[in-house]
Tab-separated table of C-alpha atoms in Angstrom:
chain	number	residue	atom	x	y	z
A	1	MET	CA	-0.003	0.005	0.001
A	2	THR	CA	1.403	3.397	-1.010
A	3	GLU	CA	2.080	5.766	1.882
A	4	LYS	CA	-0.046	8.897	1.851
A	5	LYS	CA	1.855	11.976	0.730
A	6	PRO	CA	2.034	14.888	3.209
A	7	HIS	CA	-0.391	17.615	2.149
A	8	ILE	CA	1.235	21.048	2.178
A	9	LEU	CA	-0.527	24.393	1.830
A	10	VAL	CA	1.720	26.956	0.095
A	11	VAL	CA	0.670	30.604	0.509
A	12	ASP	CA	2.342	33.358	-1.511
A	13	ASP	CA	1.055	36.249	-3.644
A	14	GLU	CA	3.788	35.763	-6.252
A	15	PRO	CA	2.757	33.208	-8.937
A	16	ALA	CA	6.351	32.316	-9.837
A	17	ILE	CA	7.183	31.379	-6.245
A	18	ARG	CA	3.995	29.319	-5.910
A	19	GLN	CA	4.750	27.521	-9.167
A	20	THR	CA	8.350	26.825	-8.140
A	21	LEU	CA	7.299	25.444	-4.785
A	22	GLU	CA	4.468	23.388	-6.232
A	23	THR	CA	6.717	21.787	-8.849
A	24	GLY	CA	9.762	21.347	-6.602
A	25	LEU	CA	7.930	19.976	-3.574
A	26	SER	CA	5.835	17.644	-5.740
A	27	LEU	CA	9.081	16.145	-7.034
A	28	LYS	CA	10.177	15.721	-3.402
A	29	GLY	CA	7.119	13.599	-2.561
A	30	PHE	CA	4.660	16.181	-1.239
A	31	TRP	CA	1.084	16.881	-2.261
A	32	VAL	CA	0.822	20.647	-2.686
A	33	THR	CA	-2.141	23.026	-2.706
A	34	SER	CA	-1.452	26.732	-3.156
A	35	ALA	CA	-3.217	29.932	-2.199
A	36	ALA	CA	-2.525	33.405	-3.619
A	37	SER	CA	-3.560	35.328	-0.503
A	38	GLY	CA	-3.996	35.082	3.233
A	39	ILE	CA	-7.774	35.248	2.847
A	40	GLU	CA	-7.774	32.320	0.437
A	41	ALA	CA	-5.466	30.359	2.737
A	42	VAL	CA	-7.736	30.889	5.749
A	43	SER	CA	-10.702	29.685	3.690
A	44	LEU	CA	-8.812	26.547	2.618
A	45	LEU	CA	-7.735	25.802	6.194
A	46	GLN	CA	-11.351	25.864	7.303
A	47	LYS	CA	-12.455	23.476	4.538
A	48	ARG	CA	-9.587	21.032	4.080
A	49	THR	CA	-7.023	19.128	6.113
A	50	PHE	CA	-3.315	19.871	5.717
A	51	ASP	CA	-0.193	18.385	7.266
A	52	ALA	CA	1.796	21.661	7.200
A	53	VAL	CA	1.626	25.248	5.956
A	54	LEU	CA	4.358	27.172	4.115
A	55	CYS	CA	3.354	30.849	4.120
A	56	ASP	CA	4.852	34.171	3.023
A	57	VAL	CA	5.185	36.772	5.797
A	58	LEU	CA	4.074	39.838	3.847
A	59	MET	CA	1.159	39.822	1.391
A	60	PRO	CA	-1.095	42.563	-0.002
A	61	ASP	CA	-4.080	41.477	2.090
A	62	GLY	CA	-2.202	41.144	5.364
A	63	ASP	CA	0.626	39.122	6.825
A	64	GLY	CA	1.325	35.490	7.549
A	65	LEU	CA	0.351	35.850	11.189
A	66	SER	CA	-3.343	35.773	10.290
A	67	VAL	CA	-2.696	32.432	8.604
A	68	VAL	CA	-0.797	31.242	11.678
A	69	ARG	CA	-3.718	32.171	13.944
A	70	SER	CA	-6.265	30.430	11.689
A	71	ALA	CA	-4.114	27.316	11.432
A	72	ARG	CA	-3.785	27.195	15.215
A	73	GLU	CA	-7.583	27.481	15.605
A	74	VAL	CA	-8.177	24.554	13.255
A	75	THR	CA	-5.268	22.325	14.340
A	76	PRO	CA	-3.318	23.653	17.376
A	77	ASP	CA	-0.140	21.688	16.595
A	78	LEU	CA	-0.137	22.102	12.814
A	79	PRO	CA	3.410	23.011	11.622
A	80	VAL	CA	3.368	26.525	10.098
A	81	ILE	CA	6.605	27.741	8.487
A	82	LEU	CA	6.886	31.375	7.375
A	83	MET	CA	8.876	32.481	4.319
A	84	THR	CA	10.573	35.853	4.652
A	85	ALA	CA	12.368	38.090	2.184
A	86	GLN	CA	15.464	40.009	3.183
A	87	GLY	CA	14.476	42.884	5.438
A	88	SER	CA	11.542	41.143	7.121
A	89	VAL	CA	13.525	38.623	9.176
A	90	GLU	CA	12.645	40.488	12.351
A	91	THR	CA	8.921	40.112	11.608
A	92	ALA	CA	9.379	36.380	11.016
A	93	PHE	CA	11.437	36.014	14.158
A	94	ASP	CA	8.761	37.749	16.226
A	95	SER	CA	6.187	35.414	14.702
A	96	ILE	CA	7.862	32.432	16.344
A	97	GLY	CA	6.662	33.717	19.696
A	98	LEU	CA	3.151	34.157	18.287
A	99	GLY	CA	2.708	30.577	17.175
A	100	ALA	CA	4.721	29.969	13.999
A	101	SER	CA	6.799	26.784	14.028
A	102	ASP	CA	9.785	28.157	12.117
A	103	PHE	CA	10.826	30.492	9.303
A	104	ILE	CA	13.038	30.289	6.240
A	105	ALA	CA	14.663	33.224	4.415
A	106	LYS	CA	14.312	33.851	0.681
A	107	PRO	CA	15.899	32.974	-1.655
A	108	PHE	CA	16.010	29.299	-0.756
A	109	GLU	CA	16.672	25.943	-2.355
A	110	ILE	CA	13.827	23.442	-2.715
A	111	ALA	CA	15.963	20.794	-1.004
A	112	THR	CA	16.278	23.071	2.046
A	113	VAL	CA	12.526	23.711	2.160
A	114	ALA	CA	11.801	19.981	1.825
A	115	ALA	CA	14.218	19.090	4.633
A	116	LEU	CA	12.666	21.736	6.902
A	117	LEU	CA	9.141	20.434	6.195
A	118	LYS	CA	10.165	16.825	6.789
A	119	ARG	CA	11.747	17.722	10.134
A	120	HIS	CA	8.609	19.475	11.386
A	121	LEU	CA	6.305	16.770	10.005
A	122	GLU	CA	8.319	14.086	11.795
A	123	ALA	CA	8.223	16.015	15.084
A	124	HIS	CA	4.472	16.519	14.672
A	125	LYS	CA	3.947	12.813	13.994
A	126	GLU	CA	5.996	11.861	17.058
A	127	LYS	CA	3.878	14.207	19.173
A	128	LEU	CA	0.661	12.629	17.888
A	129	ASN	CA	2.008	9.194	18.823
A	130	THR	CA	2.537	10.399	22.366
A	131	ASP	CA	-1.137	11.258	22.667
A	132	GLU	CA	-1.728	7.534	22.945
A	133	VAL	CA	-0.191	7.632	26.420
A	134	ASN	CA	-3.355	7.618	28.462
A	135	ASN	CA	-2.044	8.892	31.769
A	136	GLU	CA	-1.652	12.653	31.310
A	137	GLU	CA	-0.677	13.299	34.952
A	138	ILE	CA	2.253	10.884	34.691
A	139	THR	CA	3.399	12.424	31.407
A	140	GLU	CA	3.359	15.886	32.991
A	141	GLU	CA	5.308	14.624	36.033
A	142	LEU	CA	7.934	13.034	33.793
A	143	SER	CA	8.293	16.274	31.846
A	144	ARG	CA	8.924	18.142	35.090
A	145	SER	CA	11.523	15.525	36.016
A	146	GLY	CA	13.497	16.469	32.902
A	147	LEU	CA	12.517	13.589	30.598
A	148	ILE	CA	11.927	15.033	27.143
A	149	GLY	CA	10.789	13.003	24.174
A	150	ARG	CA	7.725	12.049	22.200
A	151	SER	CA	9.108	9.167	20.131
A	152	PRO	CA	7.598	5.684	20.462
A	153	LYS	CA	10.747	4.465	22.227
A	154	MET	CA	10.478	7.182	24.883
A	155	VAL	CA	6.748	6.563	25.296
A	156	ALA	CA	7.647	2.941	26.068
A	157	VAL	CA	10.141	4.183	28.679
A	158	TYR	CA	7.462	6.396	30.263
A	159	LYS	CA	5.149	3.421	30.615
A	160	LEU	CA	7.888	1.366	32.287
A	161	ILE	CA	8.655	4.203	34.709
A	162	ALA	CA	4.971	4.482	35.638
A	163	PHE	CA	4.791	0.741	36.252
A	164	ALA	CA	8.031	0.648	38.249
A	165	ALA	CA	6.801	3.511	40.448
A	166	ARG	CA	3.823	1.419	41.558
A	167	THR	CA	6.057	-1.384	42.847
A	168	THR	CA	8.825	-1.720	45.430
A	169	ALA	CA	11.010	-3.985	43.289
A	170	THR	CA	14.625	-3.199	42.467
A	171	VAL	CA	15.171	-1.575	39.083
A	172	LEU	CA	18.092	-1.807	36.661
A	173	ILE	CA	18.443	1.066	34.187
A	174	THR	CA	20.660	0.430	31.172
A	175	GLY	CA	21.752	2.605	28.273
A	176	GLU	CA	24.725	4.454	26.869
A	177	SER	CA	26.432	7.242	28.790
A	178	GLY	CA	24.511	10.495	28.618
A	179	THR	CA	21.067	8.997	27.957
A	180	GLY	CA	19.649	10.205	31.286
A	181	LYS	CA	19.731	7.179	33.595
A	182	GLU	CA	19.756	9.258	36.776
A	183	ILE	CA	16.812	11.334	35.534
A	184	VAL	CA	14.834	8.111	35.006
A	185	ALA	CA	15.763	6.910	38.493
A	186	ARG	CA	14.553	10.208	39.982
A	187	ALA	CA	11.331	9.938	37.997
A	188	VAL	CA	10.662	6.464	39.400
A	189	HIS	CA	11.289	7.811	42.902
A	190	ASP	CA	9.180	10.961	42.417
A	191	LEU	CA	6.185	8.963	41.168
A	192	SER	CA	6.400	6.361	43.942
A	193	GLU	CA	5.117	6.333	47.508
A	194	ARG	CA	8.681	7.195	48.613
A	195	ALA	CA	8.559	10.612	46.863
A	196	THR	CA	8.544	12.528	50.171
A	197	GLN	CA	11.672	10.702	51.376
A	198	LYS	CA	15.289	11.101	50.304
A	199	PHE	CA	16.685	10.257	46.897
A	200	VAL	CA	20.447	9.574	47.133
A	201	SER	CA	22.641	9.215	44.042
A	202	VAL	CA	26.057	7.510	44.085
A	203	ASN	CA	28.523	7.119	41.211
A	204	CYS	CA	30.354	3.883	41.930
A	205	SER	CA	33.142	4.328	39.400
A	206	GLY	CA	36.579	5.430	40.492
A	207	LEU	CA	36.209	4.426	44.153
A	208	THR	CA	38.061	1.633	45.881
A	209	ASP	CA	36.106	-1.062	47.731
A	210	THR	CA	36.960	0.472	51.116
A	211	LEU	CA	35.894	3.990	50.145
A	212	LEU	CA	32.716	2.808	48.417
A	213	GLU	CA	31.634	0.609	51.329
A	214	ALA	CA	32.455	3.379	53.829
A	215	GLU	CA	30.388	5.811	51.740
A	216	LEU	CA	27.411	3.507	51.415
A	217	PHE	CA	27.422	1.548	54.643
A	218	GLY	CA	29.133	3.997	57.032
A	219	TYR	CA	31.936	3.215	59.441
A	220	GLU	CA	32.862	3.030	63.110
A	221	LYS	CA	35.485	5.170	64.797
A	222	GLY	CA	38.932	3.619	64.329
A	223	ALA	CA	37.823	1.307	61.487
A	224	PHE	CA	40.649	2.654	59.337
A	225	THR	CA	43.178	5.491	59.278
A	226	GLY	CA	41.304	8.783	59.340
A	227	ALA	CA	38.084	7.335	60.819
A	228	ASN	CA	38.043	9.669	63.805
A	229	SER	CA	34.333	9.289	64.568
A	230	ASN	CA	31.298	7.176	63.728
A	231	ARG	CA	29.669	7.977	60.404
A	232	VAL	CA	26.254	7.092	59.026
A	233	GLY	CA	26.351	5.617	55.526
A	234	LEU	CA	24.166	6.628	52.608
A	235	PHE	CA	21.958	3.538	52.963
A	236	GLU	CA	21.030	4.600	56.491
A	237	ALA	CA	20.675	8.238	55.399
A	238	ALA	CA	18.258	7.199	52.657
A	239	ASN	CA	16.150	5.039	54.972
A	240	GLY	CA	12.547	5.124	53.714
A	241	GLY	CA	13.650	6.515	50.351
A	242	THR	CA	15.610	5.489	47.273
A	243	ILE	CA	19.310	4.999	46.568
A	244	PHE	CA	20.609	5.137	43.019
A	245	LEU	CA	23.838	3.260	42.262
A	246	ASP	CA	25.336	4.289	38.915
A	247	GLU	CA	28.179	2.619	36.977
A	248	LEU	CA	27.786	-0.736	38.732
A	249	ALA	CA	29.854	-2.499	36.055
A	250	SER	CA	32.957	-0.715	37.435
A	251	THR	CA	32.651	-2.284	40.897
A	252	SER	CA	34.712	-5.213	42.137
A	253	GLN	CA	33.322	-8.642	42.971
A	254	GLY	CA	34.118	-7.986	46.622
A	255	PHE	CA	31.822	-4.963	46.723
A	256	GLN	CA	29.205	-6.830	44.681
A	257	THR	CA	29.131	-9.490	47.395
A	258	SER	CA	28.535	-6.842	50.082
A	259	LEU	CA	25.764	-5.211	48.037
A	260	LEU	CA	24.079	-8.560	47.397
A	261	ARG	CA	24.018	-9.215	51.132
A	262	VAL	CA	22.283	-5.868	51.730
A	263	LEU	CA	19.674	-6.594	49.043
A	264	GLN	CA	18.965	-10.039	50.445
A	265	SER	CA	18.790	-9.130	54.135
A	266	GLY	CA	17.718	-5.490	54.119
A	267	GLU	CA	20.516	-4.811	56.638
A	268	VAL	CA	23.803	-2.893	56.470
A	269	ARG	CA	26.913	-3.330	58.554
A	270	ARG	CA	29.143	-0.318	59.006
A	271	VAL	CA	32.832	-0.838	58.251
A	272	GLY	CA	34.454	-1.928	61.514
A	273	ALA	CA	31.124	-2.757	63.213
A	274	THR	CA	29.996	-6.114	64.616
A	275	VAL	CA	26.244	-5.496	64.417
A	276	THR	CA	23.900	-4.763	61.540
A	277	THR	CA	21.278	-2.035	61.080
A	278	LYS	CA	17.907	-2.649	59.422
A	279	VAL	CA	17.156	-0.284	56.508
A	280	ASN	CA	14.146	0.201	54.255
A	281	VAL	CA	15.665	1.481	51.018
A	282	ARG	CA	14.679	0.905	47.437
A	283	VAL	CA	17.714	0.256	45.246
A	284	ILE	CA	17.893	1.404	41.632
A	285	GLY	CA	21.029	0.377	39.763
A	286	ALA	CA	22.402	1.566	36.446
A	287	SER	CA	25.091	0.640	33.972
A	288	ASN	CA	26.214	1.661	30.513
A	289	ALA	CA	27.744	-1.780	30.041
A	290	ASP	CA	25.848	-5.002	29.307
A	291	LEU	CA	25.623	-6.566	32.770
A	292	LEU	CA	24.018	-9.743	31.437
A	293	LYS	CA	26.973	-10.294	29.122
A	294	LEU	CA	29.399	-9.516	31.955
A	295	SER	CA	27.586	-11.923	34.290
A	296	LEU	CA	27.770	-14.729	31.718
A	297	SER	CA	31.524	-14.159	31.358
A	298	GLY	CA	31.986	-14.135	35.158
A	299	GLU	CA	33.041	-10.455	35.322
A	300	PHE	CA	29.884	-9.498	37.237
A	301	ARG	CA	28.101	-11.597	39.856
A	302	SER	CA	25.165	-13.276	38.131
A	303	ASP	CA	23.176	-13.566	41.384
A	304	LEU	CA	23.500	-9.803	41.934
A	305	PHE	CA	22.524	-9.120	38.325
A	306	TYR	CA	19.284	-11.097	38.652
A	307	ARG	CA	18.574	-9.495	42.042
A	308	LEU	CA	18.981	-6.016	40.508
A	309	SER	CA	17.127	-6.600	37.235
A	310	VAL	CA	13.726	-7.510	38.615
A	311	LEU	CA	12.551	-4.588	36.475
A	312	ASN	CA	14.729	-3.431	33.580
A	313	ILE	CA	14.398	-0.049	31.864
A	314	GLU	CA	16.558	0.331	28.757
A	315	LEU	CA	17.080	3.895	27.510
A	316	PRO	CA	17.448	4.442	23.762
A	317	ALA	CA	20.425	6.325	22.351
A	318	LEU	CA	19.592	9.771	21.001
A	319	ARG	CA	20.525	8.679	17.467
A	320	ASP	CA	17.729	6.086	17.696
A	321	ARG	CA	15.088	8.752	18.368
A	322	PRO	CA	16.071	11.637	16.068
A	323	GLY	CA	12.541	13.066	16.141
A	324	ASP	CA	13.113	14.054	19.781
A	325	VAL	CA	16.103	16.287	18.966
A	326	PRO	CA	13.987	19.399	18.170
A	327	LEU	CA	12.030	18.955	21.433
A	328	LEU	CA	15.232	18.609	23.428
A	329	VAL	CA	16.830	21.606	21.733
A	330	LYS	CA	13.851	23.824	22.545
A	331	HIS	CA	13.847	22.552	26.140
A	332	PHE	CA	17.552	23.296	26.616
A	333	LEU	CA	17.209	26.695	24.942
A	334	ARG	CA	14.452	27.676	27.389
A	335	ASN	CA	16.221	26.253	30.446
A	336	ASN	CA	19.562	27.915	29.702
A	337	ALA	CA	18.375	31.270	28.364
A	338	GLN	CA	20.309	34.080	30.044
A	339	ASP	CA	17.438	36.533	30.527
A	340	GLY	CA	14.394	34.309	30.164
A	341	SER	CA	14.205	34.897	26.405
A	342	ALA	CA	15.336	31.849	24.453
A	343	PRO	CA	17.496	32.489	21.362
A	344	HIS	CA	16.503	31.166	17.943
A	345	LEU	CA	18.468	28.747	15.757
A	346	VAL	CA	18.876	29.490	12.050
A	347	GLY	CA	18.003	26.741	9.584
A	348	ALA	CA	21.592	25.584	9.059
A	349	ALA	CA	22.103	25.166	12.804
A	350	TRP	CA	18.890	23.145	13.042
A	351	ASP	CA	20.007	20.934	10.163
A	352	ALA	CA	23.431	20.371	11.752
A	353	LEU	CA	21.902	19.376	15.098
A	354	CYS	CA	19.230	17.131	13.570
A	355	SER	CA	21.720	15.273	11.361
A	356	TYR	CA	24.446	14.763	13.968
A	357	PRO	CA	24.514	11.280	15.635
A	358	PHE	CA	25.439	12.578	19.143
A	359	PRO	CA	27.654	9.782	20.472
A	360	GLY	CA	27.454	11.514	23.874
A	361	ASN	CA	23.651	11.427	23.673
A	362	VAL	CA	21.404	13.918	25.498
A	363	ARG	CA	24.248	15.171	27.698
A	364	GLU	CA	26.306	16.094	24.622
A	365	LEU	CA	23.325	17.880	23.067
A	366	GLU	CA	22.705	19.905	26.225
A	367	ASN	CA	26.366	20.928	26.413
A	368	ALA	CA	26.248	21.929	22.744
A	369	ILE	CA	23.238	24.183	23.349
A	370	ILE	CA	24.829	25.784	26.440
A	371	ARG	CA	27.945	26.534	24.396
A	372	ALA	CA	25.907	27.893	21.480
A	373	ILE	CA	23.987	30.247	23.758
A	374	ALA	CA	27.233	31.566	25.226
A	375	LEU	CA	28.658	32.266	21.750
A	376	SER	CA	25.479	33.604	20.135
A	377	THR	CA	24.866	37.264	19.432
A	378	GLY	CA	21.585	39.052	18.992
A	379	LYS	CA	19.578	36.034	20.145
A	380	ILE	CA	20.389	34.196	16.901
A	381	ILE	CA	22.375	30.929	16.985
A	382	THR	CA	24.238	30.152	13.784
A	383	VAL	CA	25.975	26.903	12.900
A	384	ASP	CA	29.330	28.475	13.849
A	385	CYS	CA	28.160	28.682	17.467
A	386	LEU	CA	27.949	24.885	17.689
A	387	PRO	CA	30.847	22.671	18.861
A	388	THR	CA	33.515	21.784	16.311
A	389	PRO	CA	32.526	18.074	15.814
A	390	ILE	CA	28.955	19.123	14.890
A	391	CYS	CA	30.174	21.861	12.542
A	392	GLU	CA	32.655	19.519	10.833
A	393	ALA	CA	30.005	16.822	10.392
A	394	ALA	CA	27.656	19.407	8.890
A	395	LYS	CA	30.344	20.541	6.426
A	396	ARG	CA	31.025	16.943	5.373
A	397	ASP	CA	27.327	16.413	4.722
A	398	ASP	CA	26.869	19.758	3.001
A	399	THR	CA	26.290	18.463	-0.512
A	400	THR	CA	23.625	21.066	-1.166
A	401	PHE	CA	21.267	20.892	-4.089
A	402	SER	CA	22.677	24.132	-5.505
A	403	GLU	CA	26.176	22.624	-5.694
A	404	SER	CA	25.171	19.300	-7.216
A	405	GLU	CA	25.700	18.317	-10.821
A	406	THR	CA	21.992	17.535	-11.063
A	407	PHE	CA	21.078	21.102	-10.147
A	408	ARG	CA	23.572	22.573	-12.611
A	409	LYS	CA	22.003	20.542	-15.417
A	410	LEU	CA	18.510	21.566	-14.375
A	411	PHE	CA	19.589	25.183	-14.028
A	412	ALA	CA	21.013	25.145	-17.539
A	413	LYS	CA	17.643	23.960	-18.836
A	414	ARG	CA	15.545	26.168	-16.584
A	415	PRO	CA	12.318	27.406	-18.170
A	416	SER	CA	11.780	31.061	-18.898
A	417	LEU	CA	9.335	33.125	-16.889
A	418	GLU	CA	7.017	33.033	-19.931
A	419	GLU	CA	7.121	29.238	-19.978
A	420	LEU	CA	6.372	29.086	-16.259
A	421	GLN	CA	3.440	31.441	-16.788
A	422	LYS	CA	2.132	29.233	-19.599
A	423	ARG	CA	2.451	26.082	-17.449
A	424	TYR	CA	0.697	27.727	-14.550
A	425	LEU	CA	-2.136	28.910	-16.796
A	426	VAL	CA	-2.568	25.390	-18.209
A	427	MET	CA	-2.660	23.859	-14.701
A	428	THR	CA	-5.213	26.426	-13.511
A	429	LEU	CA	-7.433	25.896	-16.572
A	430	ILE	CA	-7.330	22.141	-16.031
A	431	GLU	CA	-8.202	22.562	-12.348
A	432	ASN	CA	-11.238	24.658	-13.330
A	433	GLY	CA	-12.411	22.474	-16.192
A	434	GLY	CA	-11.447	25.067	-18.788
A	435	ASN	CA	-13.775	27.663	-17.247
A	436	ARG	CA	-12.189	31.020	-18.036
A	437	ARG	CA	-14.066	33.026	-15.426
A	438	LYS	CA	-13.070	30.660	-12.600
A	439	THR	CA	-9.519	30.547	-13.918
A	440	ALA	CA	-9.348	34.351	-13.948
A	441	ALA	CA	-10.645	34.505	-10.379
A	442	ARG	CA	-8.032	31.976	-9.268
A	443	LEU	CA	-5.239	33.887	-10.992
A	444	GLY	CA	-6.447	37.245	-9.692
A	445	VAL	CA	-6.848	38.754	-13.179
A	446	ASP	CA	-9.852	39.666	-15.346
A	447	ARG	CA	-11.422	37.267	-17.858
A	448	ARG	CA	-10.143	39.194	-20.904
A	449	THR	CA	-6.532	38.696	-19.723
A	450	VAL	CA	-7.100	34.932	-19.567
A	451	GLN	CA	-8.576	35.021	-23.097
A	452	ARG	CA	-5.556	36.919	-24.436
A	453	LEU	CA	-3.151	34.448	-22.794
A	454	ILE	CA	-5.051	31.477	-24.241
A	455	ALA	CA	-4.834	33.027	-27.677
A	456	ARG	CA	-1.122	33.880	-27.263
A	457	TYR	CA	-0.192	30.346	-26.268
A	458	ASP	CA	-2.674	28.730	-28.674
A	459	LEU	CA	-4.313	26.783	-25.869
A	460	PHE	CA	-7.621	24.998	-25.381
A	461	ASP	CA	-9.767	25.767	-28.406
A	462	SER	CA	-12.380	23.748	-26.575
A	463	ALA	CA	-12.047	25.897	-23.430
A	464	GLU	CA	-15.206	27.707	-24.472
A	465	GLU	CA	-17.063	24.547	-23.445
A	466	GLY	CA	-16.100	25.188	-19.873
A	467	ASP	CA	-17.835	28.565	-19.968
A	468	GLU	CA	-21.235	27.226	-20.877
A	469	ASP	CA	-22.400	27.391	-17.279
A	470	GLU	CA	-21.733	31.129	-17.053
């Protein structure tokens, strides 16, 4: 079954631009309907369903903001992208705050417009998929916890978090570095009955067995050099709450044995003590390594692995949910804005971020946005503000349509303005069944002009038949 083409509404008062966009976007796999004015566009939006709108900012009968408002009334989340000529960038930029999804400056390449539309359509589709999550309160809580994403893989993670929060079982969170394992652990805690109690986070990597056990289990005075007094460990400090143990794969088998004993008995023994202390702590573990594989090879205790992984939440890498990148970028822009006003990314910067694989995942993306904000001027982030690896990757991938051999051949054979006018007239006549009066109304000219053009181009001798109903 053929996939339905995205239906795009193109709004511009210049026939040549409409024709170029109709032809170019049709070749890129879109279904295009055009409107010559804001009034016509508003009428179409009220009668038909579109997947996105591409609209000029300035038109004789008003500006693109009226189209934005009408689109938002019909479909609140409909992507609306404004086209702006040089000199009206400020108007387009202001429109972002009034509901437009994005803007693109003229002149532009069709490939750039198509890529921009595809990005917004994908983000819109991902958002619609999220609406299937039936617990809105949980979704809102997770958003406040810092979990951002509307892709199917993240929706699956949200469901697992909600389920884990209703139980007291141990949880093992897996995923690459930078995917947000601690944020997920906090979300499980915040949604559980333990939310009013402490959440304690411990990074187990880089600590010796003695230091790690002293940190977690506490110690008695004189237990080792420097132990000048009794100290409560983090397990006791988190009593009634949750303790999150990150980077478990880096721990030794000796520590793993001690941790297993705590999980089995619910008791901790301070270093140097002879008695144990009962604790009521939920344990959430995490690792960026495959603990199952390590347990099978004997590098990680298999009994501890199975004790930890009663519930397993696996976080996807950012490259596996590219549709979430725009959502994350907007979130980080808002959260790190210097004066409460988030800067805006130009199209090239968006393209660079959306095409980069982010081996460091969400953490790398956040750091990239923080850096870009610091280097930006005038609230505009260009591609040069992004970290070097992202810029270099963008340059390697920058085989733009205008530089390609295909474009040069097409450009050499480009039709004249007269030919474009003839093609557009033919298309409009066909759409209106050869009716000259309707065609004239659609083109915004009088009927005599249409008659003269038909005679000039020697078109449609039978067009008179279409006028019989007049």
